[in-house]
């Protein structure tokens, strides 16, 4: 059993959809489940429409429906011209969008948009895209059926970020899917959406299709889960900045998690955690370059390189607090952290000395209040427009010379703060934003030349 998930850009147009059907047909396993996102941009448009309706701008909401209609009708036109199934698909598209219109009108009329109604709206894109792909697969002569994921993907009622209810969904998923795949029929279903035990539509959170693929893969005890996207995989560095960046053939879940912070927008590792815990490999592949091997994410990997990747995150703010009161006192850090907690501001890196503490944050909405209250603890200094640069590798605590090589490579760059040792696989430091790209290039040259 294999689960293949295709993201929005992989479904962005008629040609892409055709390519998806070809890739599915070429999958090695006879038993296949296909998990699909909405066509690119559609989920955003659905949510915007609901917000417009809430803001009493029904006209703008209906424009979103028109845009969604055009996008899908064009794909249907291009794929099914002259085919007997075309009319049926068009009628179905219209029926779903009529329902959506009623939802928008309700939101507009009541002036109320609950998380529950937003879920009913935002999951429509997956229902539309999956219908077209399923019809296309059948039209191309493949044995395929469309299943509504809400029949089996049971979640709690935490609308907008629902959680899987494993005890309910595992038997439901197996009995909905296995008889079909066992008979050689490919199942085509939606990512992102589920339903509560009482039948209300839910969503798993933005980008949730990866999560769906992992959940379904675990429920079916799949051999592998493939996430088909628009990049070649996880890389040694951001290829837009480092020309020589290379794809990492294998990445551990831990490494993927460290790299995700840097917006390596491949996937959010937490979404595939259920699969990793069950030892089901997750492979990232590029729909545009299907011959590339991609990246395999596994629980453990047998990498031997010391440094596996370098990454940077810009737009970071550093806060320095220094106070003689910190000397030999306890509860000082607890007090400082409580201020960040009060303003719901996550702290990323921390470094301390006898009388001072430095921290980085990337959410600065409450910076003024934060620094105001931190002043009770000592002198506060803020450096904005900094960047965190990180090297991710292996066994940093057991090897000598790594920090030496890292900082040697950066001998001409001003380092504002250093944080290491929190994890065995990550060494992070802060530089000015303007130095971040150069720091990454020099590190990449040092370790990947
Ligand atoms: N279509 C949903 C979103 O845009 C889910 C996904 O694409 O993973 O968030
Ligand atoms: Mg995604």
mmCIF file of C-alpha atoms in Angstrom, residues 233-239 242 244-252 254-262 264 266 295 301 303-313 388-396 402 406 410 423-429 439-449:
data_model
loop_
_atom_site.group_PDB
_atom_site.id
_atom_site.type_symbol
_atom_site.label_atom_id
_atom_site.label_comp_id
_atom_site.label_asym_id
_atom_site.label_seq_id
_atom_site.Cartn_x
_atom_site.Cartn_y
_atom_site.Cartn_z
ATOM 1 C CA UNK A 233 13.244 17.882 -1.562
ATOM 2 C CA UNK A 234 14.991 19.146 1.552
ATOM 3 C CA UNK A 235 18.315 20.740 0.700
ATOM 4 C CA UNK A 236 21.682 21.562 2.223
ATOM 5 C CA UNK A 237 20.713 25.254 1.916
ATOM 6 C CA UNK A 238 18.142 27.511 0.295
ATOM 7 C CA UNK A 239 18.903 27.136 -3.444
ATOM 8 C CA UNK A 242 23.277 29.169 -2.436
ATOM 9 C CA UNK A 244 25.566 24.875 -5.003
ATOM 10 C CA UNK A 245 22.811 23.697 -2.642
ATOM 11 C CA UNK A 246 22.173 19.977 -2.907
ATOM 12 C CA UNK A 247 19.220 17.755 -2.178
ATOM 13 C CA UNK A 248 19.538 15.648 0.963
ATOM 14 C CA UNK A 249 18.611 12.094 -0.015
ATOM 15 C CA UNK A 250 17.677 11.180 3.571
ATOM 16 C CA UNK A 251 16.765 13.358 6.514
ATOM 17 C CA UNK A 252 15.873 12.348 10.048
ATOM 18 C CA UNK A 254 14.686 15.603 14.051
ATOM 19 C CA UNK A 255 16.678 17.303 11.295
ATOM 20 C CA UNK A 256 13.511 18.049 9.362
ATOM 21 C CA UNK A 257 12.071 19.635 12.503
ATOM 22 C CA UNK A 258 15.121 21.833 13.058
ATOM 23 C CA UNK A 259 15.070 22.954 9.423
ATOM 24 C CA UNK A 260 11.327 23.630 9.348
ATOM 25 C CA UNK A 261 11.836 26.637 11.605
ATOM 26 C CA UNK A 262 13.683 28.302 8.758
ATOM 27 C CA UNK A 264 12.105 25.455 4.307
ATOM 28 C CA UNK A 266 8.597 21.773 2.058
ATOM 29 C CA UNK A 295 14.195 13.291 0.080
ATOM 30 C CA UNK A 301 19.263 8.124 9.145
ATOM 31 C CA UNK A 303 24.344 10.091 7.606
ATOM 32 C CA UNK A 304 28.071 10.479 8.075
ATOM 33 C CA UNK A 305 28.575 14.147 7.199
ATOM 34 C CA UNK A 306 29.243 16.375 10.196
ATOM 35 C CA UNK A 307 27.171 19.235 8.824
ATOM 36 C CA UNK A 308 24.018 18.402 6.917
ATOM 37 C CA UNK A 309 22.495 21.786 6.176
ATOM 38 C CA UNK A 310 22.807 25.504 6.804
ATOM 39 C CA UNK A 311 19.847 27.812 7.052
ATOM 40 C CA UNK A 312 18.978 31.343 8.074
ATOM 41 C CA UNK A 313 15.952 33.228 9.261
ATOM 42 C CA UNK A 388 19.499 33.511 13.057
ATOM 43 C CA UNK A 389 21.931 31.305 11.172
ATOM 44 C CA UNK A 390 21.957 27.641 12.010
ATOM 45 C CA UNK A 391 24.024 24.668 11.085
ATOM 46 C CA UNK A 392 22.263 21.349 11.398
ATOM 47 C CA UNK A 393 24.397 18.264 11.602
ATOM 48 C CA UNK A 394 25.118 15.334 13.810
ATOM 49 C CA UNK A 395 26.615 14.526 17.179
ATOM 50 C CA UNK A 396 27.855 18.021 17.853
ATOM 51 C CA UNK A 402 33.024 21.783 14.625
ATOM 52 C CA UNK A 406 32.068 27.172 11.833
ATOM 53 C CA UNK A 410 32.841 33.387 9.620
ATOM 54 C CA UNK A 423 20.386 20.058 20.707
ATOM 55 C CA UNK A 424 23.021 17.644 19.586
ATOM 56 C CA UNK A 425 22.324 18.506 15.972
ATOM 57 C CA UNK A 426 21.980 22.284 15.923
ATOM 58 C CA UNK A 427 24.373 25.175 16.442
ATOM 59 C CA UNK A 428 22.786 28.588 16.028
ATOM 60 C CA UNK A 429 24.025 32.134 16.166
ATOM 61 C CA UNK A 439 27.390 33.767 6.443
ATOM 62 C CA UNK A 440 25.408 30.976 4.842
ATOM 63 C CA UNK A 441 27.515 31.037 1.680
ATOM 64 C CA UNK A 442 30.761 30.886 3.619
ATOM 65 C CA UNK A 443 29.498 28.027 5.759
ATOM 66 C CA UNK A 444 28.172 26.153 2.769
ATOM 67 C CA UNK A 445 31.504 26.506 1.023
ATOM 68 C CA UNK A 446 33.341 25.344 4.132
ATOM 69 C CA UNK A 447 31.264 22.211 4.613
ATOM 70 C CA UNK A 448 29.944 21.296 1.164
ATOM 71 C CA UNK A 449 32.633 22.393 -1.227
#
